[in-house]
Coordinates of C-alpha atoms and ligand atoms in Angstrom, one line a residue:
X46 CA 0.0 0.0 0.0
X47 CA 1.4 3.3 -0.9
X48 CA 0.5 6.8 0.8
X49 CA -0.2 9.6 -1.2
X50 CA 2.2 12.0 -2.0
X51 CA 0.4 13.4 -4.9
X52 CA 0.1 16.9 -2.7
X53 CA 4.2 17.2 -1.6
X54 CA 6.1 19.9 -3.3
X55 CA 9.6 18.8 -3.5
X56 CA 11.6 21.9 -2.1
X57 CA 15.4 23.1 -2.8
X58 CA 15.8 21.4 0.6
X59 CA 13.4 18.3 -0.6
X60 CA 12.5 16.6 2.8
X61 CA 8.9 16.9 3.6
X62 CA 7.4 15.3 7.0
X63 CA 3.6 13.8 6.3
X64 CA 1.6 12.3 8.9
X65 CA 1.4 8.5 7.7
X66 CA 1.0 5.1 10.0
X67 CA 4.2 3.3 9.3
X68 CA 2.6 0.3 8.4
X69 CA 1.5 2.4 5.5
X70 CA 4.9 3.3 4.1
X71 CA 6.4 1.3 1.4
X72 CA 10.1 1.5 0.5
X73 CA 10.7 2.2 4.2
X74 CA 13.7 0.6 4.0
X75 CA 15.3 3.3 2.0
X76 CA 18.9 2.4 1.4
X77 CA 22.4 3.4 2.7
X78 CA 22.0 6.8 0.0
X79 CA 19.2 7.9 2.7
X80 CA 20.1 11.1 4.4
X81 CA 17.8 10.3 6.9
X82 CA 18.4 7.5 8.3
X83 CA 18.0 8.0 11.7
X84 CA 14.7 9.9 12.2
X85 CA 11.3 7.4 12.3
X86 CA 10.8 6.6 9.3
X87 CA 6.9 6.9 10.0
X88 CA 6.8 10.4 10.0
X89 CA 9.3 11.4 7.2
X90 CA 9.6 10.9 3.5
X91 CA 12.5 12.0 1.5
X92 CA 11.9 13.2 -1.9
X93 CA 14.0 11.5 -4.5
X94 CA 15.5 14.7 -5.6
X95 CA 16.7 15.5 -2.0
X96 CA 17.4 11.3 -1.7
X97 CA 19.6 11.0 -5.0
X98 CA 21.4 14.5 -4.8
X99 CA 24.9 13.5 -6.4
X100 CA 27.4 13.0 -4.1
X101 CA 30.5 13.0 -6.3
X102 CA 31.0 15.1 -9.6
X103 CA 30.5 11.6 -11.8
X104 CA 26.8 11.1 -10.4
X105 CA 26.1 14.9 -11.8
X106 CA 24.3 14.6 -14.9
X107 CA 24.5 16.7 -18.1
X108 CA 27.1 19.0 -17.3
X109 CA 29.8 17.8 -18.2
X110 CA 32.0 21.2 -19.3
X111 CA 31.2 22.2 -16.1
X112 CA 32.7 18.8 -14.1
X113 CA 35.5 19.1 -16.4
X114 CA 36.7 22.1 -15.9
X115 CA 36.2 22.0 -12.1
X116 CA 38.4 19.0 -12.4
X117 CA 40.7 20.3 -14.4
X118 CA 40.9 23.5 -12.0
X119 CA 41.5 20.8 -8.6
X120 CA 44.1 19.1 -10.3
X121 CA 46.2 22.0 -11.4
X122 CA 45.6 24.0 -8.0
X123 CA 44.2 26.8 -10.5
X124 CA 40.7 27.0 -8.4
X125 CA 39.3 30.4 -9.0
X126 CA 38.7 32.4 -5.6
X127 CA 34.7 33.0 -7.0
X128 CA 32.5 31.2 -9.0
X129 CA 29.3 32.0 -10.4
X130 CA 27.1 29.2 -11.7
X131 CA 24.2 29.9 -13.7
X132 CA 21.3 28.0 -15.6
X133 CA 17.7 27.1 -15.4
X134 CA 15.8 25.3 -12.4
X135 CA 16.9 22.1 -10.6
X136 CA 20.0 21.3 -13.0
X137 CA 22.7 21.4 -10.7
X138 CA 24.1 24.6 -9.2
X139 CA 23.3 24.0 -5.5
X140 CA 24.5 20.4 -5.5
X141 CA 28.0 21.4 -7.3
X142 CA 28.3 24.5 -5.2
X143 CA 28.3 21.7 -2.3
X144 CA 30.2 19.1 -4.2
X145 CA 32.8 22.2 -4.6
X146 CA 32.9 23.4 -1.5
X147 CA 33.2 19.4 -0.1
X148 CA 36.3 18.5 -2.8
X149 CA 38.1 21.8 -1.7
X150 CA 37.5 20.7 2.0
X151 CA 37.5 17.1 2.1
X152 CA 41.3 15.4 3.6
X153 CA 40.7 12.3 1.5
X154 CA 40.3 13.5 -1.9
X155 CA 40.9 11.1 -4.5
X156 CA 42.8 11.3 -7.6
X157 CA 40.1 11.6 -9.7
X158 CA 39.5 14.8 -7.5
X159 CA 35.9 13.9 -6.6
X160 CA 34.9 14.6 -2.7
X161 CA 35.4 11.0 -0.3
X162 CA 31.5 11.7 0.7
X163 CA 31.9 9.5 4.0
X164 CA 34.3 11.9 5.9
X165 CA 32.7 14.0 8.0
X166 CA 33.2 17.5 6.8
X167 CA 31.6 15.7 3.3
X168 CA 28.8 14.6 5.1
X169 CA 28.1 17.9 7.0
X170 CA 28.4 20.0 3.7
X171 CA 25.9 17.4 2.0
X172 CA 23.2 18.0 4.9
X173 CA 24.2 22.1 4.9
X174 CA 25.6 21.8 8.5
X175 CA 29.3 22.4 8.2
X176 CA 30.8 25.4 10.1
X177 CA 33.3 26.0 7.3
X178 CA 30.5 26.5 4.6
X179 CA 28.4 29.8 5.1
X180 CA 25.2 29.0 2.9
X181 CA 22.8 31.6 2.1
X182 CA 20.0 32.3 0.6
X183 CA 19.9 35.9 -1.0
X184 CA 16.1 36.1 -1.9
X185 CA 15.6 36.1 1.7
X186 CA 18.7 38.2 2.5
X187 CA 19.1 40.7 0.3
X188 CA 19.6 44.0 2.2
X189 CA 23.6 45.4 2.8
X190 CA 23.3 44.8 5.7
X191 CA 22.9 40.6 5.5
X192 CA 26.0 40.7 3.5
X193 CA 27.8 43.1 5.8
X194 CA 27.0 40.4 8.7
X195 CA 27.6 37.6 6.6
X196 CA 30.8 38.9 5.5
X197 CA 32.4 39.9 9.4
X198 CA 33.7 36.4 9.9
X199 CA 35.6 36.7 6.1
X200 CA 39.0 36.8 8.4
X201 CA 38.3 33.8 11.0
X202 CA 40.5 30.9 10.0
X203 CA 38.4 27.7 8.9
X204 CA 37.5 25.4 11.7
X205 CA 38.1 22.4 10.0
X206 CA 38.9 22.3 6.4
X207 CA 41.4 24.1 4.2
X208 CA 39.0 26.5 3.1
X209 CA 36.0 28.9 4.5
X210 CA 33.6 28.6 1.8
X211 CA 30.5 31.1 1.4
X212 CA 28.0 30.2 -1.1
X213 CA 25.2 32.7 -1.9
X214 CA 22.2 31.7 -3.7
X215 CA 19.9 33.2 -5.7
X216 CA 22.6 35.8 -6.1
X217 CA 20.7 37.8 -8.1
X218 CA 18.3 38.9 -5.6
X219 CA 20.8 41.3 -3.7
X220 CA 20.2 44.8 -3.4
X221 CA 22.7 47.5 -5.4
X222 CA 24.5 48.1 -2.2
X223 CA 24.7 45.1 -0.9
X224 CA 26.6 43.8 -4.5
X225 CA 28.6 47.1 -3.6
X226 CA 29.4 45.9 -0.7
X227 CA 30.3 42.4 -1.7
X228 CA 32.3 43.4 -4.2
X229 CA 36.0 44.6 -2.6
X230 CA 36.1 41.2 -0.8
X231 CA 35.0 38.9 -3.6
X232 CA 37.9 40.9 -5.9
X233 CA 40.6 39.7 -2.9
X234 CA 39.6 37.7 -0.7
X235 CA 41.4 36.0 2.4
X236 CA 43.5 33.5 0.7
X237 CA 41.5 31.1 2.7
X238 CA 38.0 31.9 1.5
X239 CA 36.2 31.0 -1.2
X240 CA 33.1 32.3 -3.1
X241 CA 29.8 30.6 -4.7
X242 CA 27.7 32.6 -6.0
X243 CA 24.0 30.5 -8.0
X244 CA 21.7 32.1 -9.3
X245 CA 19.0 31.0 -12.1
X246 CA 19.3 34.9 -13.7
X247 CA 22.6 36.1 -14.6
X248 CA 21.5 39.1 -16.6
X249 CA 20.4 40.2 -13.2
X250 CA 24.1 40.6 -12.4
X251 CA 26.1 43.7 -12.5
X252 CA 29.0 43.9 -14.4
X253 CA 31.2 44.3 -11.9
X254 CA 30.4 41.1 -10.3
X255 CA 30.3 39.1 -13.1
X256 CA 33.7 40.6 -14.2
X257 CA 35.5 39.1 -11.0
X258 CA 34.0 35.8 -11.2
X259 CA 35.0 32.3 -13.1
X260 CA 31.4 31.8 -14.9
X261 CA 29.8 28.1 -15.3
X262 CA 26.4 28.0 -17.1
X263 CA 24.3 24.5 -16.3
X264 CA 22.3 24.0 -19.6
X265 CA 19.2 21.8 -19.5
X266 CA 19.7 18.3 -19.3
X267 CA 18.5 16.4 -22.6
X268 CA 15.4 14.0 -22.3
X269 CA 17.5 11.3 -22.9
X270 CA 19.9 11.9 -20.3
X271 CA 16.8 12.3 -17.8
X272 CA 15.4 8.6 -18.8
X273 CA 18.9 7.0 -18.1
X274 CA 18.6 8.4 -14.1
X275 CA 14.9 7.9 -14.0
X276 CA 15.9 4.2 -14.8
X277 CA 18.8 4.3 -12.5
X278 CA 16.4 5.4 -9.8
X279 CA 13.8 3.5 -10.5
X280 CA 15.9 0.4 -10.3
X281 CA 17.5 1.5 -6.8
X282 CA 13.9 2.1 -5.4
X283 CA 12.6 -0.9 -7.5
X284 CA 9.7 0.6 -9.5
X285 CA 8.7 -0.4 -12.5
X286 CA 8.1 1.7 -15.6
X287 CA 8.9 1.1 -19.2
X288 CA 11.0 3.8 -20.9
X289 CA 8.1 5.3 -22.4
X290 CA 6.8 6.0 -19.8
X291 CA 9.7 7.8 -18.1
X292 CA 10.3 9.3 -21.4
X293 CA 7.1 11.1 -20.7
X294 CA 8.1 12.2 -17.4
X295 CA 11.6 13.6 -18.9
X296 CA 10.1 15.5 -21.5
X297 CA 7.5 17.2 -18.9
X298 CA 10.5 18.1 -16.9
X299 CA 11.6 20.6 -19.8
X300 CA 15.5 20.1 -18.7
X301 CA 15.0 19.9 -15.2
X302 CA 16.3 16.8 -12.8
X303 CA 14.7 18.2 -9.7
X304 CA 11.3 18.6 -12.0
X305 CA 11.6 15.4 -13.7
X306 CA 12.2 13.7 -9.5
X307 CA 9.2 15.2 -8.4
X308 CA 7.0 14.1 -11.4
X309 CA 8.5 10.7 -10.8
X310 CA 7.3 11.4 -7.0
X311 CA 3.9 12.5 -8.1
X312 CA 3.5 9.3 -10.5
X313 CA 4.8 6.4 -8.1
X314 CA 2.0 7.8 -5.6
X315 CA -0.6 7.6 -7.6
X316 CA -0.3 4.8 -9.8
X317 CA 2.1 2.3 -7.1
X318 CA 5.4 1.1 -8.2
X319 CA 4.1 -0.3 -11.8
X320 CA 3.0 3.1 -13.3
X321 CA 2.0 2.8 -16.9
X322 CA 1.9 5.5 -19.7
X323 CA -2.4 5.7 -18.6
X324 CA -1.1 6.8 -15.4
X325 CA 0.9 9.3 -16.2
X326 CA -1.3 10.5 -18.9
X327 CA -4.1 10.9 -15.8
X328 CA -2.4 12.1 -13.2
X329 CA -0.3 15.1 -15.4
X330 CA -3.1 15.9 -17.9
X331 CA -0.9 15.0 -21.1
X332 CA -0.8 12.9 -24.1
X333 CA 1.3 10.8 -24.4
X334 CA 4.0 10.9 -27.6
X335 CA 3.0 7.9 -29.3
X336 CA -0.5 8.9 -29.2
X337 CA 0.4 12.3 -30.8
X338 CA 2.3 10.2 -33.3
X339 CA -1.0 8.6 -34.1
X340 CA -2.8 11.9 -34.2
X341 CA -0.2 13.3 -36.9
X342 CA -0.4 10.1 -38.9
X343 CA -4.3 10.3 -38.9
X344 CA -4.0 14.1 -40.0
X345 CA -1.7 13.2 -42.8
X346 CA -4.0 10.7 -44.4
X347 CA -6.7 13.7 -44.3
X348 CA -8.6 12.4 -41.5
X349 CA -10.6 15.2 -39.9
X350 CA -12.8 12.7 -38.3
X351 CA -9.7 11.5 -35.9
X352 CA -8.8 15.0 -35.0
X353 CA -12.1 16.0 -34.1
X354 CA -12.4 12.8 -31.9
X355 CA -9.1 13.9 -30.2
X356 CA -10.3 17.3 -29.6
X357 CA -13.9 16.0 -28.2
X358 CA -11.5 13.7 -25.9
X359 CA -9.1 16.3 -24.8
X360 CA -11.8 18.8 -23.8
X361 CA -13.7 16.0 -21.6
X362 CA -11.1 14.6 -20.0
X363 CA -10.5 17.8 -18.7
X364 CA -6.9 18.0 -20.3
X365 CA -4.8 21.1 -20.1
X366 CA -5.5 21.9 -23.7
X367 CA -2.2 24.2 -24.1
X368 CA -0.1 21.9 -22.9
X369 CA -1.1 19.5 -25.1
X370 CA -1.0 21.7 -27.7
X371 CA 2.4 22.9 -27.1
X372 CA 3.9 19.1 -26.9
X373 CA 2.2 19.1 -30.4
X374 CA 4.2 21.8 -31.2
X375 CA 7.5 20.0 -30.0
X376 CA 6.7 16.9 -32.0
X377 CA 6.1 19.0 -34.7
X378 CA 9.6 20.8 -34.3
X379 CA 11.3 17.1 -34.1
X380 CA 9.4 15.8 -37.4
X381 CA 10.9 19.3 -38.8
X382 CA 14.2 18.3 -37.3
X383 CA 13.8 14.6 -38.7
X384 CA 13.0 16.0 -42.2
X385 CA 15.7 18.7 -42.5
X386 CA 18.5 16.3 -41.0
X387 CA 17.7 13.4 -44.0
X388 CA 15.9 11.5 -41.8
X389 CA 18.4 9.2 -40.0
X390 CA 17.8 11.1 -36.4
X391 CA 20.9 11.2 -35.3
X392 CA 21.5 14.0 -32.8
X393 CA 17.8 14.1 -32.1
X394 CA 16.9 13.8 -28.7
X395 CA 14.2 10.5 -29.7
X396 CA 14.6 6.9 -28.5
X397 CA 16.2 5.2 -31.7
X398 CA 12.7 2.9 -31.9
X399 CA 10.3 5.7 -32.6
X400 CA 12.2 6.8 -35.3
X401 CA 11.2 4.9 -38.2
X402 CA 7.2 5.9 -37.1
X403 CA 8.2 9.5 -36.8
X404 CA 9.9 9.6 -40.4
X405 CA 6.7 8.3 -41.9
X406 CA 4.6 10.8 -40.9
X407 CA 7.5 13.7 -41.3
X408 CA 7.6 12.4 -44.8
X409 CA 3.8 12.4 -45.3
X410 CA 3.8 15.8 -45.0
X411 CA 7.4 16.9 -46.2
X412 CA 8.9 19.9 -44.5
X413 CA 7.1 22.9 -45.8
X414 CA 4.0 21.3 -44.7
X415 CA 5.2 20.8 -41.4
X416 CA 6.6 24.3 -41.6
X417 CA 3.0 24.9 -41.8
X418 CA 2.0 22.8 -39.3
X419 CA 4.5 24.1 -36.4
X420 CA 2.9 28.0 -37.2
X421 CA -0.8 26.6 -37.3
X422 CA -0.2 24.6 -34.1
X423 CA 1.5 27.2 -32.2
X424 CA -1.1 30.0 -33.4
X425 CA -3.5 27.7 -31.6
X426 CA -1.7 27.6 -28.7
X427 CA -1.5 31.2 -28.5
X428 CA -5.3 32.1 -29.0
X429 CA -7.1 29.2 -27.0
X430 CA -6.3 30.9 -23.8
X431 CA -8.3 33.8 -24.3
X432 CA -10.5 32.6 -26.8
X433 CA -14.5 32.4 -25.8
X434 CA -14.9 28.8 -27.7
X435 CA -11.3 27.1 -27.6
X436 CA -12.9 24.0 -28.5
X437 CA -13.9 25.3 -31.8
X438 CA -10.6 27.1 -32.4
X439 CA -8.8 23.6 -31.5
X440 CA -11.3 21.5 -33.7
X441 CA -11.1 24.1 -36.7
X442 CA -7.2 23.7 -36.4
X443 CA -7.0 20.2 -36.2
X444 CA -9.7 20.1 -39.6
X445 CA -7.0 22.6 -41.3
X446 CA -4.3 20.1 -40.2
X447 CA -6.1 17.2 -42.0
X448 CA -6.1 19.1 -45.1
X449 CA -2.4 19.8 -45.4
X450 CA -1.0 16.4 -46.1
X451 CA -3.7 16.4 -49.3
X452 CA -2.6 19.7 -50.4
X453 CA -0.9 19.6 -54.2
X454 CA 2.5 22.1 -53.9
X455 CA 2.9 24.5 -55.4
X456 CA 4.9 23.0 -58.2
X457 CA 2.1 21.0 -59.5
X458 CA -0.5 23.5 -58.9
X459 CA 1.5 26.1 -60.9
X460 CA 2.1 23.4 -64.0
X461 CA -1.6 22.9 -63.6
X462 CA -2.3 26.8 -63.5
X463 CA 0.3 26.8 -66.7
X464 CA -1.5 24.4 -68.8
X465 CA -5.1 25.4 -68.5
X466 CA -3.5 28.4 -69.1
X467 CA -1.9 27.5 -72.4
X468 CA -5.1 25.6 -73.0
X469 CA -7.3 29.2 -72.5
X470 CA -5.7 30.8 -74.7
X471 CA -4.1 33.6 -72.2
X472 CA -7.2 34.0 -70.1
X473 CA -4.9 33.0 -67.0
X474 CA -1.8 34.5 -66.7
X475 CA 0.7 31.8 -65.6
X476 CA 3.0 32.4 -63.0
X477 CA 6.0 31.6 -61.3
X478 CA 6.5 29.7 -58.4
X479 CA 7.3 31.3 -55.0
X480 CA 6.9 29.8 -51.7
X481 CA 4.0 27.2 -51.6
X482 CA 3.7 27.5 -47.5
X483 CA 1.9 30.8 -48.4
X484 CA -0.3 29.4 -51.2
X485 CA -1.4 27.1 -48.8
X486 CA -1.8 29.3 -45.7
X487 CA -3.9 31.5 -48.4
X488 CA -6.3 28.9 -49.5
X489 CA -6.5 27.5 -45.7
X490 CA -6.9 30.4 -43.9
X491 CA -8.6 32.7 -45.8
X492 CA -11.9 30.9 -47.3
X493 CA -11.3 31.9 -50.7
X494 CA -14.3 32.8 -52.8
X495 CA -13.5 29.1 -54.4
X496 CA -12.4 26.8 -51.5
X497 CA -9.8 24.5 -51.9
X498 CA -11.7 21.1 -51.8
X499 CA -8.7 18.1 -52.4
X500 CA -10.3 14.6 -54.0
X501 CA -8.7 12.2 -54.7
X502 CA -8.6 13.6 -58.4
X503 CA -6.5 16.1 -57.6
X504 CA -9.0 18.8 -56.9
X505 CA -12.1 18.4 -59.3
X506 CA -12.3 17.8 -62.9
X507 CA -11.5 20.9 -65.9
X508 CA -14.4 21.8 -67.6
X509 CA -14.7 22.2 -71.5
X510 CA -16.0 25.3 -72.6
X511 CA -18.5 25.5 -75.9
X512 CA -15.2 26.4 -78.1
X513 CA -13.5 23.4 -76.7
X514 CA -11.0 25.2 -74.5
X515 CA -10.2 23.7 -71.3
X516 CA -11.4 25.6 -68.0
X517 CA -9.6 25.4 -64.7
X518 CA -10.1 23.1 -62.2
X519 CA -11.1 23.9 -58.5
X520 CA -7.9 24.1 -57.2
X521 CA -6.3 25.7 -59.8
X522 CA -8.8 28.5 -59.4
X523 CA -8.2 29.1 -55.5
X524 CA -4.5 28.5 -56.3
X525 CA -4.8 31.4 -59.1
X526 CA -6.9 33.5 -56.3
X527 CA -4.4 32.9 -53.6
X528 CA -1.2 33.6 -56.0
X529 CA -3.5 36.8 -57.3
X530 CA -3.7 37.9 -53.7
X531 CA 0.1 37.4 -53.1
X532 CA 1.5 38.9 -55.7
X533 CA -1.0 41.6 -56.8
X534 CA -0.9 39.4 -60.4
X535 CA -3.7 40.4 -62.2
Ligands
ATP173 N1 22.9 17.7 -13.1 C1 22.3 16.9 -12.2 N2 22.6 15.6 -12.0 C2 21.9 14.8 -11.1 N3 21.0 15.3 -10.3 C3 20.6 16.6 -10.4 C4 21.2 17.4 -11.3 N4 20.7 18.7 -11.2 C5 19.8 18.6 -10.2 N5 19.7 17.3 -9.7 C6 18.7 16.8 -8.8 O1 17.8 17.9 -8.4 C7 18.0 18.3 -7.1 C8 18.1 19.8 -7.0 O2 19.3 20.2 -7.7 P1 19.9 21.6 -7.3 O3 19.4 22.1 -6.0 O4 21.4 21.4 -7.5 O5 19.4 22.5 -8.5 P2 19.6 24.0 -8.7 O6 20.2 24.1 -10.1 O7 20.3 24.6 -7.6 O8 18.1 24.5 -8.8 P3 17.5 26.0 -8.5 O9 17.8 26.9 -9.6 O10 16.0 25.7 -8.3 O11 18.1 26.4 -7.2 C9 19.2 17.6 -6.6 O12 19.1 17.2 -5.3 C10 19.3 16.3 -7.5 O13 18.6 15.3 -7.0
MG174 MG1 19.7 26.0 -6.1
ZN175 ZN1 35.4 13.7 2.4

């Protein structure tokens, strides 16, 4: 039996105490990696963010420019006297500001340079308890005077380690004057003190700092890098999901390990310790990829009937319709990918098996369509907010969807347009060809006078006139309307 956890909100510091029977409790037995260990397990769970926060520079994932040249910098004795370390949410910067702060301190550092993690001034630095390691947290502390205080002890020998290490968080939230007023002693420091600064928005930073500071941005871990620690995890806590599924999670988590940890919380309590792609598809309102696959395949055949169905299902199951439509969007961009790159995905951030799906449908509607497809999609996205019937704006969009992989391009519609016009005799000026993406937005989005109907003729039949000339089809007339509109051609 599991308790719910559905409700926790995994926190920088990640441990959350809920009120839960131990009998209730499953995984109680939560391994040597448990910070915890001592306090009743009853009353405490420990988010797997906080649980699996990398103790050594080899467990962090995704960064590695940033482990490199930290290595590089231990084993030459080059280590800068301030660091800043930038990027987006939950991708590192706290947990290497520790694992710095821990190698620079730590007596049994190995040759690989990592941190021992069992000494004790490791230990303490992991759990934010070591006397050498001022931590602090700038959004809360951002007045001159919090870094005047901070800063009085800048001259008091360490207690324990080599160093005295003061790491400042969310550095970006300090005051002018209290960046003045950091500034001297981050420039020249005591030879024993060393600076951290983190902070998520760099552009926040005045020059001045960021000019006396060795600068390491964290960039957002790639999907696929996500799914190989999800699985690592999962194994370790022994849950078990198929890739898919925590393929799902990892692309939800937009780059982020703590995000994707806490998803992977969120799921396990609802759905036990076999969630399934269902699950995850209930409990975070999405769709999954292969489904969207499916969608995109339907559309491409010109079948308006599956995209209405999808709509009618999204709306009732009370899915968050932009976020659906925004991983839309993102498929959309990696069939566009696909297309452009020749189609082998290499370099694509896609599980090698969904490839040879995704290239059908990417083919199907060949990259200008898609082109099309990725503008339509995200147009969507943009108005269903504030429109007053978003299920008619999704369903209309969906419709226009189906009709794109039917569309003729321009190239054929223009040798069409050429012969009838050779066969009128001059009544219809032929003309060259120019993007076809704007043909078809033209006879899509603007009901011309005569709509674009695509048959499996090619767009209706050309009529003879009483003189035996040959009159345009359909298409050829909305093409010749849409081209007229364009280019002014009269
Ligand atoms: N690169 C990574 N490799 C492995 N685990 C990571 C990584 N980044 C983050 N995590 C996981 O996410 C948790 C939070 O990471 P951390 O506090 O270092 O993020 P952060 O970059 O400081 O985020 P924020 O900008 O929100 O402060 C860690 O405890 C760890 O479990
Ligand atoms: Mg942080
Ligand atoms: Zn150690």
């Amino acid at each position: 039996m599991l308790f719910n956890r559905t409700a926790l909100v995994c926190t920088d510091d990640g441990n959350v105490t809920i009120g839960v029977p131990g009998s209730a409790l499953r995984g109680v037995d939560l391994g040597p990696l448990r910070e915890s260990n001592t306090r009743p397990m009853a009353e405490t769970y420990t988010v797997l963010a906080r649980k699996y926060r990398p103790r050594r520079f080899a467990d962090l994932i995704g960064q590695p420019h940033v482990v490199d040249a930290l290595r590089n910098a231990m084993a030459t004795g080059r280590v800068a006297q301030a660091f800043l370390l930038t990027g987006s949410r939950g991708t590192g910067k706290t947990t290497s500001a520790r694992l710095i702060a821990s190698a620079l301190n730590c007596p049994n550092r190995g040759k690989d340079h990592e941190p021992c993690g069992e000494c004790e001034s490791c230990r303490d630095i992991a759990r934010g308890e070591d006397l050498d390691v001022m931590e602090m947290d700038a959004a809360s502390n951002s007045r001159v005077d919090d870094i005047r205080q901070r800063l009085e002890s800048v001259d008091t020998r360490p207690a324990r380690g080599a160093f005295r290490i003061f790491i400042i968080d969310e550095v970006h939230m300090l005051s002018t004057s209290a960046f003045n007023a950091l500034l001297k002693t981050l420039e020249e420091p005591p030879p024993h003190v060393k600076f951290i600064l983190a902070t998520t928005n760099p552009e926040k930073i005045p020059e001045t700092i960021l000019s006396r500071v060795q600068r390491y941005d964290f960039r957002r871990v790639t999907a696929t890098e996500l799914v190989a620690r999800l699985a690592m995890i999962c194994n370790a806590e022994k849950i078990h999901a198929d890739e898919p599924v925590l393929r799902a999670v990892a692309e939800m988590a937009e780059g982020g390990v703590r995000d994707a940890l806490g998803r992977l919380d969120q799921l396990v309590a609802f759905a036990g310790d076999k969630p399934t792609l269902e699950h995850a598809e209930k409990v975070f309102g999405l769709v999954s990829r292969p489904r969207l696959v499916e969608l995109l395949q339907a559309l491409a055949q010109g079948d308006a009937r599956h995209g209405l169905l999808f709509a009618e299902e999204v709306f009732d199951s009370g899915k968050d319709v932009a976020e659906v439509l925004g991983s839309l969007v993102s498929l959309t961009r990696l069939l566009m990918l696909l297309a452009a790159s020749g189609g082998d995905g290499k370099g694509l951030d896609l599980p090698a098996d969904e490839v040879p799906q995704m290239h059908k449908v990417a083919d199907r509607f060949g990259l200008q369509g898609l082109v099309y497809l990725a503008e339509l999609l995200s147009d969507c996205r943009q108005r269903v907010r504030r429109a007053a019937f978003p299920r008619v704006v999704v369903e209309s969009t969906l419709v226009k969807l189906s009709m794109v992989g039917r569309l003729e391009t321009l190239e054929v519609l223009l040798s069409r347009l050429n012969e009838a016009s050779a066969d009128s005799g001059g009544d219809i000026s032929p003309v060259s060809q120019e993007s076809d993406s704007e043909v078809k937005r033209q006879s899509l989005n603007s009901a011309p006078k005569a709509p674009v109907t695509p048959a499996a003729d090619g767009g209706g039949k050309a009529g003879i006139t009483s003189d035996g000339a040959r009159t345009p089809t359909e298409v050829e007339r909305a093409a010749v309307e849409a081209v007229r509109r364009k280019f002014g051609a009269k």
